[in-house]
Coordinates of C-alpha atoms in Angstrom, one line a residue:
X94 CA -14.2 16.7 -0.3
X95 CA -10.9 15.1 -1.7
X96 CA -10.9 12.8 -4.5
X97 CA -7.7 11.4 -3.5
X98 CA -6.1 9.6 -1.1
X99 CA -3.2 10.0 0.1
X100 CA 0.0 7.5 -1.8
X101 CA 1.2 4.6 0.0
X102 CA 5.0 4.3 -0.6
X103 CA 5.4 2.4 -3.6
X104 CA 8.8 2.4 -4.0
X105 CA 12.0 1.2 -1.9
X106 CA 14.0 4.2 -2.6
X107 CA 16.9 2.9 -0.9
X108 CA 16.9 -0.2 -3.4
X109 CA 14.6 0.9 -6.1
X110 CA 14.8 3.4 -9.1
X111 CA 11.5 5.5 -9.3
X112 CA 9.1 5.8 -11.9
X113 CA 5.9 6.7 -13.2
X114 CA 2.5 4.6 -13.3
X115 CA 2.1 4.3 -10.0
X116 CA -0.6 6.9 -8.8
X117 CA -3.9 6.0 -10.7
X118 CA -5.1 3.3 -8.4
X119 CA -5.2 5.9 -5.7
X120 CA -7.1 8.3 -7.3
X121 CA -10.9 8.0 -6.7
X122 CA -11.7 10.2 -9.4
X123 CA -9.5 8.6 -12.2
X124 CA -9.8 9.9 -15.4
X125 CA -6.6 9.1 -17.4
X126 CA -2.7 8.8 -16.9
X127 CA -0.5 11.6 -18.1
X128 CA 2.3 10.3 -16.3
X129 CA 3.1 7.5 -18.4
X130 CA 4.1 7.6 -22.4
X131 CA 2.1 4.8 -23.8
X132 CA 0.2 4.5 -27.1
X133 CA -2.8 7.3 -26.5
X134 CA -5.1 4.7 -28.6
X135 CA -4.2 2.3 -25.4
X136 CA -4.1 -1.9 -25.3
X137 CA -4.6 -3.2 -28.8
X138 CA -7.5 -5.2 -28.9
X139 CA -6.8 -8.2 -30.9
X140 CA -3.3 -8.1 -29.3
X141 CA -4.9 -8.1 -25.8
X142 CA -7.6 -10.8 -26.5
X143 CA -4.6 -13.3 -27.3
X144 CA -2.9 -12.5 -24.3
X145 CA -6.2 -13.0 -22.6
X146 CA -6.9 -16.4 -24.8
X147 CA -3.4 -17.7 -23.7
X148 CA -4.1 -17.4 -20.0
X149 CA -5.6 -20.9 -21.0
X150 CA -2.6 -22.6 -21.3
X151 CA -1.1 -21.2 -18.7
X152 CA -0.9 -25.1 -17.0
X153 CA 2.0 -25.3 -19.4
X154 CA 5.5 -23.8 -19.6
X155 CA 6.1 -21.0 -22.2
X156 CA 8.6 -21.9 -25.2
X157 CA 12.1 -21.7 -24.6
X158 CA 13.0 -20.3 -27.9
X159 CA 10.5 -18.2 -27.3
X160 CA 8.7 -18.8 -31.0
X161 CA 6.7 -17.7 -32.5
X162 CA 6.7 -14.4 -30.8
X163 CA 10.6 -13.7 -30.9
X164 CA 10.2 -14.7 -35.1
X165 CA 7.0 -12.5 -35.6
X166 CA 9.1 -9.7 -33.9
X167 CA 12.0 -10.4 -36.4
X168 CA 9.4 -10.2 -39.4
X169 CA 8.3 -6.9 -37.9
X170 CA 11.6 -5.6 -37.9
X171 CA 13.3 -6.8 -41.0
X172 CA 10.3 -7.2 -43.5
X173 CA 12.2 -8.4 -45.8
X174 CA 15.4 -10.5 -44.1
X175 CA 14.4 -10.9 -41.1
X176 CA 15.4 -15.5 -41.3
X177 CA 18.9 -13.8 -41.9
X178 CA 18.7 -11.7 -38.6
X179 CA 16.4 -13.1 -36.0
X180 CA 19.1 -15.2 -33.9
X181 CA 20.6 -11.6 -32.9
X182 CA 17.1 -11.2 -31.5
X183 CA 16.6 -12.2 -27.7
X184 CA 13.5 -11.0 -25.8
X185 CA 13.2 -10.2 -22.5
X186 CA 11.4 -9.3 -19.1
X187 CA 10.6 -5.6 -20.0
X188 CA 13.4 -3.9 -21.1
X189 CA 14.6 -4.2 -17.4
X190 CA 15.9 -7.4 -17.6
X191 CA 17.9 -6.8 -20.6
X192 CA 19.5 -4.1 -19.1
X193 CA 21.0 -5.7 -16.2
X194 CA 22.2 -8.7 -18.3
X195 CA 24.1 -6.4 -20.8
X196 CA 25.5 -4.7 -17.8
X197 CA 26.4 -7.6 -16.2
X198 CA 28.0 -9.6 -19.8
X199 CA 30.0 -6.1 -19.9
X200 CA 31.0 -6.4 -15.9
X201 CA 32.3 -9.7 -16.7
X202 CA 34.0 -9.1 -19.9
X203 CA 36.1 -5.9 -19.7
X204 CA 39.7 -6.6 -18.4
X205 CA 39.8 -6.6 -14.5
X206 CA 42.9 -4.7 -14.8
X207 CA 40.7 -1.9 -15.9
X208 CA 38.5 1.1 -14.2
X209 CA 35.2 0.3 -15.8
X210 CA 33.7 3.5 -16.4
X211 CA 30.2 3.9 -17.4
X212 CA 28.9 7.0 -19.5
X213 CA 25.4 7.7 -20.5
X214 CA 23.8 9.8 -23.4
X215 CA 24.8 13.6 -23.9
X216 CA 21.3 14.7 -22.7
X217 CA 20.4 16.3 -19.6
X218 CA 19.0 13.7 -17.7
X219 CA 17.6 10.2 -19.1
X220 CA 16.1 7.2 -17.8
X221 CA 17.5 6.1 -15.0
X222 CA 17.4 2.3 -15.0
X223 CA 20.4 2.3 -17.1
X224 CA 22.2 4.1 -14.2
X225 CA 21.1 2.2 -11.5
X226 CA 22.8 -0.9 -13.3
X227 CA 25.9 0.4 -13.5
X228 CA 25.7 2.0 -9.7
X229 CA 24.9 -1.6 -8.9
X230 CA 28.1 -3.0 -11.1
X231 CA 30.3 -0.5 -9.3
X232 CA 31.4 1.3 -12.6
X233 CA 32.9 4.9 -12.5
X234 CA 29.9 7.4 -13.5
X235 CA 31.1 9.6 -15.9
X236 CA 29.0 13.2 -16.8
X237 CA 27.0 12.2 -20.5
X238 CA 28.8 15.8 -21.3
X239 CA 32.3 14.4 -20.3
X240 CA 34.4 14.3 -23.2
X241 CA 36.1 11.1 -21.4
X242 CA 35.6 7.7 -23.7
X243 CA 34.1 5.0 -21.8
X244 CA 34.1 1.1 -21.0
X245 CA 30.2 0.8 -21.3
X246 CA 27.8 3.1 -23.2
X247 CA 23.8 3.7 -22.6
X248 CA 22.4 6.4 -24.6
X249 CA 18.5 6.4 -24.8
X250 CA 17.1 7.3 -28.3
X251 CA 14.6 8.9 -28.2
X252 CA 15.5 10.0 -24.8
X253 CA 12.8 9.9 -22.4
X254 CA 11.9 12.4 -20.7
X255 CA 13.9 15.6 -22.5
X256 CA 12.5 14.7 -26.1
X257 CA 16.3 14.7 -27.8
X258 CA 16.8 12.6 -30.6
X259 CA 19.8 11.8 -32.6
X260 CA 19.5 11.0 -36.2
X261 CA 21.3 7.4 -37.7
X262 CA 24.0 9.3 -39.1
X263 CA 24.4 11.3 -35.5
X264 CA 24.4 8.6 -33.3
X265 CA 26.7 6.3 -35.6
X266 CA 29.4 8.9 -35.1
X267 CA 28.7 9.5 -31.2
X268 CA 29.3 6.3 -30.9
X269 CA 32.5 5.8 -32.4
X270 CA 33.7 8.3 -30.6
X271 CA 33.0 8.1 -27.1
X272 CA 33.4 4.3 -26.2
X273 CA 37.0 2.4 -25.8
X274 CA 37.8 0.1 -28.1
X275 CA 36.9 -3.8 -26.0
X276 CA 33.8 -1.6 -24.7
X277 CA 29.9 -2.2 -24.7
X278 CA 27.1 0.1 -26.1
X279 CA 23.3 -0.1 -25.5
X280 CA 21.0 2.0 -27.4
X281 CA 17.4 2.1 -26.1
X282 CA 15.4 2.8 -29.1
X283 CA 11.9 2.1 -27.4
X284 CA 10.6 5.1 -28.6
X285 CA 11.9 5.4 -32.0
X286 CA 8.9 3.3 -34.2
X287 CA 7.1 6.5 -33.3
X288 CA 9.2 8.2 -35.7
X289 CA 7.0 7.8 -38.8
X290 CA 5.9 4.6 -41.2
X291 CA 9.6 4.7 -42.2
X292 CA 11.1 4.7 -38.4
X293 CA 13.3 1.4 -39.9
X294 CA 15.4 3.9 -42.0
X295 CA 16.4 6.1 -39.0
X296 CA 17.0 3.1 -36.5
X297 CA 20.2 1.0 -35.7
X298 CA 18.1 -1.8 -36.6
X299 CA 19.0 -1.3 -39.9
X300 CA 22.8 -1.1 -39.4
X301 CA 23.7 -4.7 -38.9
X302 CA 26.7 -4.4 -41.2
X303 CA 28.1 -1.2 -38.5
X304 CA 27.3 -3.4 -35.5
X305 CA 29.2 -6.0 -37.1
X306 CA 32.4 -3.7 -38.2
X307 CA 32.4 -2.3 -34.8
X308 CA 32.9 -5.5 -32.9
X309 CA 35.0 -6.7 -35.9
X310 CA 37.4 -3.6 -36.1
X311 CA 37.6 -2.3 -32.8
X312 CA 35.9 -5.0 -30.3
X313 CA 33.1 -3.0 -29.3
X314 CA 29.4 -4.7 -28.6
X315 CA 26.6 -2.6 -30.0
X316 CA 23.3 -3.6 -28.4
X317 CA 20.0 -2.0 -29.6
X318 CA 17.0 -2.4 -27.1
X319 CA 13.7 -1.7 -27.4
X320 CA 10.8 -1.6 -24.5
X321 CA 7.9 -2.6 -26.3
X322 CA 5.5 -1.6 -23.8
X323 CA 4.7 1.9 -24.5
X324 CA 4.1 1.6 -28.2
X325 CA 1.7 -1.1 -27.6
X326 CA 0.8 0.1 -24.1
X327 CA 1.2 -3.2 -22.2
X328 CA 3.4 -1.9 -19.2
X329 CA 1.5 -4.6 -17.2
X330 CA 2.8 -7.6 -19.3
X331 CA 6.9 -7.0 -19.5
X332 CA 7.9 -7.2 -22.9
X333 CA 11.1 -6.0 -24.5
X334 CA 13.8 -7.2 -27.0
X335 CA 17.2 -6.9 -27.8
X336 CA 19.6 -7.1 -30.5
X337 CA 22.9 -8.0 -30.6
X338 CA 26.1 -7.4 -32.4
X339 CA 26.1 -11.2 -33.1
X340 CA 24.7 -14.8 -32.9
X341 CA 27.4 -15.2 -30.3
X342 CA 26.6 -12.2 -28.4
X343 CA 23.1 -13.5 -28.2
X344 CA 23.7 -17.2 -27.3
X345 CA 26.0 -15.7 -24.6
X346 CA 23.3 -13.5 -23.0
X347 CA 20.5 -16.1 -23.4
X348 CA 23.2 -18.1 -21.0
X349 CA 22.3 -16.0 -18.4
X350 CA 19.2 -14.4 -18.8
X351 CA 16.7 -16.0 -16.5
X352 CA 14.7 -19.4 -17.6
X353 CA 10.7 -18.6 -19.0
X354 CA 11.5 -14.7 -18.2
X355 CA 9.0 -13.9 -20.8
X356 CA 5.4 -15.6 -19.7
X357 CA 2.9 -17.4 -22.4
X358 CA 0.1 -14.6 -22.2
X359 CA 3.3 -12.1 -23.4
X360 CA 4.6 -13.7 -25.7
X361 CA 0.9 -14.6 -27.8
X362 CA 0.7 -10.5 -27.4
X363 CA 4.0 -10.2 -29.4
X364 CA 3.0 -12.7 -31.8
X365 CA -0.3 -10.7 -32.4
X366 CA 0.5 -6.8 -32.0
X367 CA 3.1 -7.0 -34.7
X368 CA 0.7 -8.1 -37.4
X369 CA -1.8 -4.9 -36.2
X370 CA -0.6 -2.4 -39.0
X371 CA -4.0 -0.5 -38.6
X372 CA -2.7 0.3 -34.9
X373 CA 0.5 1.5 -35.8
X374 CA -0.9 3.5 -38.7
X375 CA -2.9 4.7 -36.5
X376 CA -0.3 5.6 -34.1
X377 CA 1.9 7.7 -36.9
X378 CA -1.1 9.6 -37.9
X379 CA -2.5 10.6 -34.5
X380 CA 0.1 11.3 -32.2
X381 CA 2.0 14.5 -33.8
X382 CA -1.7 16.2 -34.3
X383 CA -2.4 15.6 -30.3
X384 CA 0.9 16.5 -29.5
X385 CA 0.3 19.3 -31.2
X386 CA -2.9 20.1 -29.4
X387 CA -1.7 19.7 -26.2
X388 CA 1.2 22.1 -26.4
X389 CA -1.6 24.5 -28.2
X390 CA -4.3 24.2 -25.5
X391 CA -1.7 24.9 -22.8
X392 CA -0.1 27.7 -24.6
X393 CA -3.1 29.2 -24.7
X394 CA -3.8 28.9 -20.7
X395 CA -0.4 30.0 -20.1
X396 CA -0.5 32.7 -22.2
X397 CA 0.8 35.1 -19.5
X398 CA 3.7 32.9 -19.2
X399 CA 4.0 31.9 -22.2
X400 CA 8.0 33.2 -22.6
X401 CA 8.6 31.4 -19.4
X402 CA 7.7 27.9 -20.3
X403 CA 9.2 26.1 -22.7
X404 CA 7.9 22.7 -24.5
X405 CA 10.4 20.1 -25.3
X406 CA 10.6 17.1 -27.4
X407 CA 10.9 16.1 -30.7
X408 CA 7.2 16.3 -33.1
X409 CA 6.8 12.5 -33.3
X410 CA 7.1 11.6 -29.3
X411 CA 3.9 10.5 -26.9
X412 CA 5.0 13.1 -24.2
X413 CA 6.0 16.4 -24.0
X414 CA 8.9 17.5 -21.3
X415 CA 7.5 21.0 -19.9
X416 CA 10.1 23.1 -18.4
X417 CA 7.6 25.3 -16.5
X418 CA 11.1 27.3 -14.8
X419 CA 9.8 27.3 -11.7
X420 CA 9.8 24.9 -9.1
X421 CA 6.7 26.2 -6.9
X422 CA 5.0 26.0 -10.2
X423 CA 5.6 22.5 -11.2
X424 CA 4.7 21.3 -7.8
X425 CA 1.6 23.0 -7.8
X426 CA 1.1 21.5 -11.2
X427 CA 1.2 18.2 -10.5
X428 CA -0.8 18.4 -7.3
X429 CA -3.9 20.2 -9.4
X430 CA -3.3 17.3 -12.0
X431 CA -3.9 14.4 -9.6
X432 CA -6.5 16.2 -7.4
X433 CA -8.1 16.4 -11.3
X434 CA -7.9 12.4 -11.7
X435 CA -5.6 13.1 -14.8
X436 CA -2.2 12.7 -13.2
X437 CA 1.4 13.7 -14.7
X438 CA 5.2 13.1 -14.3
X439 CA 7.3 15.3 -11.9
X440 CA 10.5 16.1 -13.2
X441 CA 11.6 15.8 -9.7
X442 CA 11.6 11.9 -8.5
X443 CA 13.8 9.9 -10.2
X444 CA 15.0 12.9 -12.2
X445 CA 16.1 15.7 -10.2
X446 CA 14.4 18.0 -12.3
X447 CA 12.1 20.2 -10.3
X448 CA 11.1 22.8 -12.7
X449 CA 9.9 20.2 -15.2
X450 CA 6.6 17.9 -15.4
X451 CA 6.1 15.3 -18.3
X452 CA 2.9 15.3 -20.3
X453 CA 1.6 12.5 -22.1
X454 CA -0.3 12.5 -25.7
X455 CA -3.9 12.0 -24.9
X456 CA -7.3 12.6 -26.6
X457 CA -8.6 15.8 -27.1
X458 CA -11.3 15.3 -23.8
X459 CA -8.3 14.5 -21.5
X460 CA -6.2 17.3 -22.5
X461 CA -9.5 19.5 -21.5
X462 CA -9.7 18.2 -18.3
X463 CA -5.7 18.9 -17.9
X464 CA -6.1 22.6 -18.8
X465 CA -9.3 22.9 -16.9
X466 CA -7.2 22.2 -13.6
X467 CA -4.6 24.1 -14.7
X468 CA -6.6 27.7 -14.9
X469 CA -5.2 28.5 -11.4
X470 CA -1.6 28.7 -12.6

């Protein structure tokens, strides 16, 4: 007898970009989600029981300035300047909503006289919100191998799903050299503080003085975004932030960004998850040794095919991008997956990859479960 039912459409694909998360409510036999790249120690507690403790006041309109949250955030940033930085700091809706109003600042901004041409990062495929933004701002879509310059920039770094990852000195130099001068740049580092303890080091975070000289030299508005809900895994609440080249560039956003966009419960969540260093410690020490497992554990089932697949992705990440080179393969794979109650990503929706599935980091017992239903590959 199945153990699933069958997937209501969740998704206006005529309107809507597709992603992941949506299946587990469908499955009877739910086990865990592979299909998302959240935080494999899930929801952290004391973060959570805020959220849960501000529902209470929830008679009351959240803060406009968004504090404390938006200045816990800073601290967690910038340990040790973050007074000097946090009014470059804007949160948002998800990282979504920050998006569209960069996208839209940059649709308004660059001379109407000119083709506004949009360009993403150099990687095969990436995440596809960014895309959809420009579709919907009527930009020219230029290849992320074109060797065109463009008006507006979106590279996502990490990039999710492939696993590619540009070091600070890397992605510096990219930039300079694939964006007009007058142009705009967002960086989606929402999966960089998986790096390691010292992710700050290796982030644009740090490079306030380049953001600065960019816009100051050559016009050009560097924007570094973060999605905070897979590192915390709180996909449910929206939360993301974004910094900007300058005060100025913040006020001007904030202008147009939506009143109360960010609710009371998400916000005392942000205030309280940034103070959790057990979690992230946590976080850094766990997820390269699961990683690790899972690529083992399916290796080892695969063993037949073992020159055939290919596992790709950078140590650090909370996924791995399986390339299994064969599309009647990765179907089958995800369909033994769900039937399993431990669902994962095709590389097919959203990305057009068909060969590829996306795995998530996950305890040991869930990756069992995984390779269990995959014995009939």
């Amino acid at each position: 007898m199945s153990t699933t039912t069958p997937v209501p459409s969740t998704w206006d694909t005529k309107t809507q970009t597709f992603h992941g998360g949506q299946e587990y409510r469908f499955i009877e036999n739910f086990v865990e989600d592979f299909s998302v790249t959240t935080n494999y120690l899930g929801t952290p507690k004391g973060a959570l029981d805020a959220a849960r403790e501000a529902i209470s006041t929830c008679h009351h309109y959240p803060p406009a300035n968004q504090e404390p949250a938006k200045s816990s955030l800073a601290e967690f940033l910038w340990p040790t300047d973050y007074l000097d930085q946090r009014d470059r700091l804007l949160l948002g809706n998800g990282a979504s909503e920050l998006i569209d109003l960069v996208i839209r600042m940059a649709n308004k901004t660059i001379q109407s006289d000119q083709v506004k041409t949009w360009k993403s990062g150099p990687w095969d495929t990436q995440y596809k919100e960014y895309y959809r933004s420009a579709e919907t701002a009527e930009m020219r879509i230029l290849n992320g191998d074109s060797t065109e310059r463009a008006n507006v920039l979106c590279i996502v770094n990490p990039c999710n799903p492939t696993g590619d990852y540009m070091p600070l000195d890397q992605i510096k130099t990219w930039i300079n050299d694939n964006v007009y001068d007058g142009g705009f740049v967002i960086v989606d580092e929402s999966m960089q503080p998986w790096h390691s303890a010292n992710f700050r080091e290796d982030s644009l975070t740090s490079q306030g003085t380049f953001a600065a000289e960019l816009y100051a030299t050559r016009n050009i508005s560097l924007y570094v975004l973060h999605s905070w809900t897979k590192i915390w895994s709180c996909t449910g609440l929206r939360l993301g932030s974004i910094i900007c080249p300058t005060v100025e560039h913040c006020a001007g956003l904030r202008k147009i960004q939506v009143p109360w966009s960010v609710n009371t419960p998400a916000m005392a969540f942000m205030d309280a998850v940034v103070k959790d260093d057990q979690y992230m410690q946590q976080t850094w020490e766990g997820t390269s040794r699961l990683r690790r497992y899972l690529i083992e554990q399916l290796s080892a089932l695969l063993a037949a095919q073992r020159e055939q697949f290919e596992y790709k992705g950078k140590d650090f990440l909370s996924w791995v991008w399986v390339d299994m080179k064969n599309e009647e393969v990765a179907t089958e794979a995800v369909k033994l997956a769900r039937a399993a109650g431990v669902p994962v990503r095709s590389g097919q929706p959203g990305y057009q990859r068909p060969t590829y599935v996306r795995v998530a980091v996950r305890e040991e017992s869930c990756v069992d479960i995984l390779v269990q239903a995959w014995k009939s590959l």
